[in-house]
């Protein structure tokens, strides 16, 4: 969608857990504080339907960003994800000990570069990008093959995110303080339509971090609720492990294996450094959603396995 979905430059300040944050004047957050009127949104020509959200009631909770409603609703979004093979040794070097990489074969795991465009949501328009690692579910006990199959079919992904830049201050504060994600604000352009998918992330000097360009895979249209996938992301908040769940309602999406015409450039910045550290070998899949919806739940405490530590010599005597 074109950048006309952006609001005016006039802003108002709101309080998020004691932090003053600027948001668009007259935007959804300014008017509704997360309790957005679904009947009004149903009349927005950009939004296909609000039925997905009517079936997902919100709950008022106390959080690290103050009193709020959860989940956060995203009424029209577009997303892209590149999935790449990377050596397990490089992945483990970036993972906390409590988490295990999802391996496609012994010695090879999965990492991803993602881009997101949120045209209509409770906290207004913004864009986002990420470098993530596919992990096995915390406290997993079942066969690794089952984790792999569900992960590759996008039905139930589990991830650990290394970097997650965003384009607005409210998205950074909510994501960092409320969810524990490694978020910062930067210039970030994402454009996704049926023909082409592009994303560009700027570094802190205004130069290039990563940039992505690729033909958009052929899209399949679906009725609302026909295909809903989940993503569980693990973070630590105040030293304790938490899990955040996202429910993605796919309305028009497509995938391609071993994508052709892909151009992924790495520059000088936090995202590029994170991806280089994972030593990706080959891109195996491109998933693009040109129209979707999302319900993002606040994180909840979760149990993870205890890391296996090698005893020190003093402990062995």
CSV table of C-alpha atoms in Angstrom, one decimal:
chain,number,residue,atom,x,y,z
A,1,UNK,CA,0.0,0.0,0.0
A,2,UNK,CA,1.1,3.5,-0.6
A,3,UNK,CA,2.5,5.8,2.1
A,4,UNK,CA,-0.8,7.7,2.1
A,5,UNK,CA,-1.7,5.5,5.0
A,6,UNK,CA,0.6,7.6,7.1
A,7,UNK,CA,-1.0,10.2,9.4
A,8,UNK,CA,-0.1,13.9,9.6
A,9,UNK,CA,3.1,15.0,11.3
A,10,UNK,CA,1.1,16.6,14.2
A,11,UNK,CA,1.6,14.6,17.5
A,12,UNK,CA,0.4,14.5,21.1
A,13,UNK,CA,2.2,13.1,24.1
A,14,UNK,CA,0.9,10.0,26.0
A,15,UNK,CA,2.2,8.2,29.0
A,16,UNK,CA,3.5,4.7,28.8
A,17,UNK,CA,4.7,3.4,32.2
A,18,UNK,CA,6.1,6.8,33.1
A,19,UNK,CA,7.6,7.5,29.7
A,20,UNK,CA,6.3,10.3,27.6
A,21,UNK,CA,5.8,9.2,24.0
A,22,UNK,CA,4.6,11.1,20.9
A,23,UNK,CA,1.8,9.6,18.8
A,24,UNK,CA,-0.1,10.9,15.8
A,25,UNK,CA,-2.8,13.4,16.7
A,26,UNK,CA,-6.2,12.0,15.8
A,27,UNK,CA,-4.8,8.6,15.2
A,28,UNK,CA,-6.2,5.4,16.6
A,29,UNK,CA,-4.1,5.4,19.8
A,30,UNK,CA,-4.8,9.0,20.5
A,31,UNK,CA,-8.6,8.4,20.2
A,32,UNK,CA,-9.0,4.9,21.6
A,33,UNK,CA,-6.0,3.9,23.8
A,34,UNK,CA,-6.1,0.3,22.4
A,35,UNK,CA,-9.9,0.1,22.8
A,36,UNK,CA,-10.5,0.8,19.1
A,37,UNK,CA,-14.1,0.9,17.7
A,38,UNK,CA,-14.5,-2.1,15.5
A,39,UNK,CA,-17.7,-0.8,13.9
A,40,UNK,CA,-15.7,2.3,12.7
A,41,UNK,CA,-12.9,0.2,11.3
A,42,UNK,CA,-15.4,-2.0,9.5
A,43,UNK,CA,-16.1,1.1,7.3
A,44,UNK,CA,-12.4,1.6,6.4
A,45,UNK,CA,-12.0,0.5,2.8
A,46,UNK,CA,-8.4,-0.7,3.6
A,47,UNK,CA,-9.8,-3.4,5.9
A,48,UNK,CA,-11.4,-6.5,4.5
A,49,UNK,CA,-13.2,-7.6,7.6
A,50,UNK,CA,-13.0,-7.2,11.4
A,51,UNK,CA,-14.6,-10.6,12.2
A,52,UNK,CA,-11.2,-12.0,13.3
A,53,UNK,CA,-11.0,-9.4,16.0
A,54,UNK,CA,-14.6,-9.8,17.2
A,55,UNK,CA,-13.8,-13.4,18.1
A,56,UNK,CA,-10.7,-12.3,20.1
A,57,UNK,CA,-11.8,-10.3,23.1
A,58,UNK,CA,-9.4,-7.9,24.8
A,59,UNK,CA,-8.4,-8.0,28.5
A,60,UNK,CA,-7.4,-5.0,30.6
A,61,UNK,CA,-4.1,-5.7,32.4
A,62,UNK,CA,-1.4,-4.0,34.4
A,63,UNK,CA,1.9,-4.1,32.6
A,64,UNK,CA,5.4,-2.6,32.6
A,65,UNK,CA,4.0,0.0,30.3
A,66,UNK,CA,1.1,0.9,32.6
A,67,UNK,CA,-2.5,-0.2,32.4
A,68,UNK,CA,-3.3,-1.4,28.9
A,69,UNK,CA,-5.5,-3.8,26.8
A,70,UNK,CA,-4.2,-7.0,25.3
A,71,UNK,CA,-3.9,-8.2,22.6
A,72,UNK,CA,-2.7,-5.4,20.4
A,73,UNK,CA,-4.7,-5.6,17.1
A,74,UNK,CA,-3.3,-5.0,13.6
A,75,UNK,CA,-6.1,-4.6,11.2
A,76,UNK,CA,-4.2,-4.5,7.9
A,77,UNK,CA,-0.6,-5.7,7.6
A,78,UNK,CA,1.9,-7.0,5.0
A,79,UNK,CA,4.9,-9.2,5.9
A,80,UNK,CA,7.9,-10.9,4.3
A,81,UNK,CA,10.2,-13.5,5.6
A,82,UNK,CA,13.4,-15.0,4.2
A,83,UNK,CA,14.3,-18.3,5.7
A,84,UNK,CA,18.0,-19.4,5.5
A,85,UNK,CA,20.2,-22.3,6.4
A,86,UNK,CA,22.9,-21.6,8.9
A,87,UNK,CA,25.4,-23.7,10.9
A,88,UNK,CA,24.2,-24.8,14.2
A,89,UNK,CA,27.5,-23.8,15.8
A,90,UNK,CA,27.1,-20.2,14.7
A,91,UNK,CA,23.4,-20.2,15.9
A,92,UNK,CA,24.2,-21.6,19.3
A,93,UNK,CA,26.8,-18.9,19.8
A,94,UNK,CA,24.0,-16.3,19.6
A,95,UNK,CA,21.3,-18.3,21.5
A,96,UNK,CA,20.8,-18.2,25.3
A,97,UNK,CA,21.7,-21.6,26.8
A,98,UNK,CA,18.1,-22.3,27.7
A,99,UNK,CA,17.0,-22.4,24.1
A,100,UNK,CA,17.7,-25.0,21.4
A,101,UNK,CA,17.9,-24.3,17.7
A,102,UNK,CA,15.4,-25.9,15.3
A,103,UNK,CA,17.6,-28.1,13.1
A,104,UNK,CA,16.6,-29.2,9.6
A,105,UNK,CA,19.5,-31.8,9.7
A,106,UNK,CA,22.2,-32.2,12.3
A,107,UNK,CA,24.5,-29.2,12.1
A,108,UNK,CA,22.1,-27.0,10.2
A,109,UNK,CA,19.5,-24.7,11.6
A,110,UNK,CA,17.1,-22.0,10.4
A,111,UNK,CA,17.5,-18.2,10.6
A,112,UNK,CA,15.4,-15.5,9.1
A,113,UNK,CA,15.2,-11.9,8.0
A,114,UNK,CA,11.8,-10.4,8.2
A,115,UNK,CA,10.0,-7.1,7.2
A,116,UNK,CA,6.7,-5.9,8.4
A,117,UNK,CA,4.3,-3.1,7.3
A,118,UNK,CA,1.5,-2.2,9.7
A,119,UNK,CA,-0.9,0.0,7.8
A,120,UNK,CA,-3.8,0.1,10.3
A,121,UNK,CA,-3.3,-0.9,13.9
A,122,UNK,CA,-4.1,0.1,17.5
A,123,UNK,CA,-0.8,2.0,17.8
A,124,UNK,CA,-1.0,3.6,14.3
A,125,UNK,CA,1.1,3.0,11.2
A,126,UNK,CA,4.7,1.8,11.5
A,127,UNK,CA,7.2,-0.5,9.9
A,128,UNK,CA,9.5,-3.1,11.4
A,129,UNK,CA,12.3,-5.5,10.5
A,130,UNK,CA,13.9,-8.4,12.3
A,131,UNK,CA,16.7,-11.0,12.4
A,132,UNK,CA,15.5,-14.1,14.2
A,133,UNK,CA,16.4,-17.7,15.0
A,134,UNK,CA,14.0,-20.6,14.7
A,135,UNK,CA,14.0,-22.5,18.0
A,136,UNK,CA,12.4,-25.6,19.4
A,137,UNK,CA,9.5,-24.9,21.8
A,138,UNK,CA,10.6,-24.2,25.3
A,139,UNK,CA,10.4,-27.4,27.5
A,140,UNK,CA,10.1,-29.4,24.3
A,141,UNK,CA,10.0,-33.2,24.9
A,142,UNK,CA,8.6,-34.5,21.6
A,143,UNK,CA,10.5,-35.5,18.4
A,144,UNK,CA,12.5,-32.8,16.7
A,145,UNK,CA,11.0,-33.8,13.4
A,146,UNK,CA,7.5,-32.8,14.6
A,147,UNK,CA,8.9,-29.4,15.6
A,148,UNK,CA,10.5,-29.0,12.2
A,149,UNK,CA,7.3,-30.0,10.2
A,150,UNK,CA,5.1,-27.5,12.1
A,151,UNK,CA,7.7,-24.8,11.9
A,152,UNK,CA,8.2,-25.2,8.1
A,153,UNK,CA,4.5,-25.2,7.4
A,154,UNK,CA,4.2,-21.9,9.4
A,155,UNK,CA,1.5,-23.3,11.7
A,156,UNK,CA,3.4,-22.9,14.9
A,157,UNK,CA,6.7,-21.1,14.7
A,158,UNK,CA,8.9,-20.5,17.8
A,159,UNK,CA,11.7,-17.9,17.6
A,160,UNK,CA,14.3,-15.9,19.4
A,161,UNK,CA,14.9,-12.4,18.0
A,162,UNK,CA,18.3,-10.8,17.8
A,163,UNK,CA,17.3,-7.4,16.4
A,164,UNK,CA,14.0,-5.7,15.8
A,165,UNK,CA,14.2,-2.1,14.6
A,166,UNK,CA,11.0,-0.1,14.2
A,167,UNK,CA,10.0,3.3,12.7
A,168,UNK,CA,8.0,4.9,15.6
A,169,UNK,CA,8.6,5.7,19.2
A,170,UNK,CA,5.5,4.1,20.6
A,171,UNK,CA,6.4,0.8,18.9
A,172,UNK,CA,9.9,1.0,20.4
A,173,UNK,CA,8.7,1.7,23.9
A,174,UNK,CA,5.9,-0.9,23.9
A,175,UNK,CA,8.1,-3.5,22.3
A,176,UNK,CA,11.2,-3.0,24.4
A,177,UNK,CA,9.7,-2.1,27.8
A,178,UNK,CA,6.5,-4.2,27.5
A,179,UNK,CA,7.7,-7.2,25.6
A,180,UNK,CA,11.5,-7.4,26.2
A,181,UNK,CA,12.4,-7.2,22.5
A,182,UNK,CA,15.7,-5.6,21.3
A,183,UNK,CA,14.0,-2.7,19.6
A,184,UNK,CA,15.3,0.7,18.5
A,185,UNK,CA,13.9,3.5,16.3
A,186,UNK,CA,15.4,4.1,12.8
A,187,UNK,CA,14.3,5.0,9.3
A,188,UNK,CA,12.7,1.9,7.9
A,189,UNK,CA,10.9,1.6,4.5
A,190,UNK,CA,8.8,-1.5,3.7
A,191,UNK,CA,6.7,-1.8,0.5
A,192,UNK,CA,4.9,-5.0,-0.3
A,193,UNK,CA,2.4,-5.6,-3.1
A,194,UNK,CA,1.4,-8.4,-5.5
A,195,UNK,CA,4.4,-7.6,-7.8
A,196,UNK,CA,7.4,-6.8,-5.6
A,197,UNK,CA,8.6,-6.9,-2.0
A,198,UNK,CA,11.2,-4.3,-0.8
A,199,UNK,CA,12.6,-3.2,2.5
A,200,UNK,CA,15.4,-0.9,3.5
A,201,UNK,CA,16.7,-0.3,7.1
A,202,UNK,CA,18.9,2.6,7.8
A,203,UNK,CA,21.7,2.5,10.4
A,204,UNK,CA,22.3,5.1,13.1
A,205,UNK,CA,24.2,7.3,10.6
A,206,UNK,CA,21.6,7.3,8.0
A,207,UNK,CA,23.4,4.8,5.8
A,208,UNK,CA,22.4,1.3,4.8
A,209,UNK,CA,21.9,-1.5,7.3
A,210,UNK,CA,20.2,-4.4,5.3
A,211,UNK,CA,18.1,-4.0,2.2
A,212,UNK,CA,15.9,-6.6,0.5
A,213,UNK,CA,14.2,-6.7,-2.9
A,214,UNK,CA,12.4,-9.7,-4.5
A,215,UNK,CA,9.5,-10.6,-6.7
A,216,UNK,CA,6.5,-11.3,-4.6
A,217,UNK,CA,5.4,-15.0,-4.7
A,218,UNK,CA,2.1,-15.7,-6.3
A,219,UNK,CA,-0.6,-14.9,-3.8
A,220,UNK,CA,-3.5,-17.1,-2.6
A,221,UNK,CA,-6.6,-15.3,-1.3
A,222,UNK,CA,-8.4,-16.8,1.8
A,223,UNK,CA,-11.5,-16.1,3.8
A,224,UNK,CA,-10.9,-14.5,7.2
A,225,UNK,CA,-10.1,-17.2,9.8
A,226,UNK,CA,-9.4,-19.9,7.2
A,227,UNK,CA,-5.7,-20.0,7.9
A,228,UNK,CA,-4.4,-18.6,11.2
A,229,UNK,CA,-0.8,-19.3,12.2
A,230,UNK,CA,0.9,-18.6,15.5
A,231,UNK,CA,4.4,-17.3,16.4
A,232,UNK,CA,5.8,-17.7,19.9
A,233,UNK,CA,8.8,-15.4,20.7
A,234,UNK,CA,10.9,-15.9,23.8
A,235,UNK,CA,12.3,-12.9,25.7
A,236,UNK,CA,13.7,-12.2,29.2
A,237,UNK,CA,12.0,-9.5,31.2
A,238,UNK,CA,13.6,-8.5,34.6
A,239,UNK,CA,15.7,-11.7,34.4
A,240,UNK,CA,12.7,-14.0,33.9
A,241,UNK,CA,11.7,-15.9,30.7
A,242,UNK,CA,8.5,-14.8,28.9
A,243,UNK,CA,6.7,-15.9,25.8
A,244,UNK,CA,4.7,-13.6,23.5
A,245,UNK,CA,2.2,-15.1,21.1
A,246,UNK,CA,1.1,-13.6,17.8
A,247,UNK,CA,-1.9,-14.9,15.9
A,248,UNK,CA,-1.7,-14.2,12.2
A,249,UNK,CA,-4.8,-14.2,10.0
A,250,UNK,CA,-3.6,-14.8,6.5
A,251,UNK,CA,-5.9,-13.2,3.9
A,252,UNK,CA,-3.6,-13.2,0.9
A,253,UNK,CA,-0.2,-14.9,1.0
A,254,UNK,CA,2.2,-17.0,-0.9
A,255,UNK,CA,5.6,-18.8,-0.7
A,256,UNK,CA,8.4,-19.9,-3.0
A,257,UNK,CA,11.3,-22.2,-2.4
A,258,UNK,CA,14.8,-21.3,-3.5
A,259,UNK,CA,13.6,-17.9,-4.6
A,260,UNK,CA,14.9,-16.4,-7.8
A,261,UNK,CA,15.6,-12.7,-8.4
A,262,UNK,CA,16.3,-12.1,-4.7
A,263,UNK,CA,18.6,-9.2,-3.7
A,264,UNK,CA,19.7,-9.1,-0.1
A,265,UNK,CA,22.3,-6.6,0.7
A,266,UNK,CA,24.1,-6.2,4.1
A,267,UNK,CA,25.4,-2.8,5.1
A,268,UNK,CA,26.9,-1.5,8.4
A,269,UNK,CA,24.5,-1.7,11.3
A,270,UNK,CA,23.1,-3.9,14.1
A,271,UNK,CA,20.9,-6.0,11.9
A,272,UNK,CA,23.6,-6.7,9.3
A,273,UNK,CA,26.0,-7.6,12.0
A,274,UNK,CA,23.6,-10.0,13.6
A,275,UNK,CA,22.9,-11.7,10.4
A,276,UNK,CA,26.6,-12.0,9.5
A,277,UNK,CA,27.2,-13.6,13.0
A,278,UNK,CA,24.8,-16.4,12.1
A,279,UNK,CA,26.8,-17.2,8.9
A,280,UNK,CA,23.8,-18.0,6.7
A,281,UNK,CA,24.6,-20.4,3.9
A,282,UNK,CA,21.6,-20.3,1.5
A,283,UNK,CA,18.1,-18.9,1.3
A,284,UNK,CA,15.6,-21.7,1.1
A,285,UNK,CA,12.3,-20.0,1.2
A,286,UNK,CA,10.5,-16.7,0.8
A,287,UNK,CA,7.1,-16.1,2.5
A,288,UNK,CA,5.1,-13.0,1.7
A,289,UNK,CA,1.7,-11.9,3.0
A,290,UNK,CA,0.3,-9.0,1.0
A,291,UNK,CA,-2.8,-8.8,3.2
A,292,UNK,CA,-3.1,-10.1,6.7
A,293,UNK,CA,-4.2,-9.3,10.3
A,294,UNK,CA,-2.6,-9.9,13.6
A,295,UNK,CA,-3.4,-10.2,17.3
A,296,UNK,CA,-0.3,-9.7,19.5
A,297,UNK,CA,-0.6,-10.8,23.1
A,298,UNK,CA,1.4,-9.4,25.9
A,299,UNK,CA,4.1,-11.7,27.2
A,300,UNK,CA,3.4,-14.2,29.9
A,301,UNK,CA,6.0,-15.9,32.2
A,302,UNK,CA,7.1,-19.3,30.8
A,303,UNK,CA,9.2,-22.2,31.9
A,304,UNK,CA,12.3,-23.1,30.0
A,305,UNK,CA,14.7,-25.9,30.4
A,306,UNK,CA,17.7,-25.5,32.6
A,307,UNK,CA,21.0,-25.1,30.7
A,308,UNK,CA,23.4,-27.9,30.7
A,309,UNK,CA,26.6,-26.6,32.2
A,310,UNK,CA,30.0,-28.2,32.2
A,311,UNK,CA,31.2,-28.7,35.8
A,312,UNK,CA,34.3,-26.8,36.9
A,313,UNK,CA,37.2,-28.8,38.1
A,314,UNK,CA,36.6,-27.7,41.6
A,315,UNK,CA,33.1,-29.1,41.4
A,316,UNK,CA,34.4,-32.5,40.2
A,317,UNK,CA,36.5,-33.2,43.2
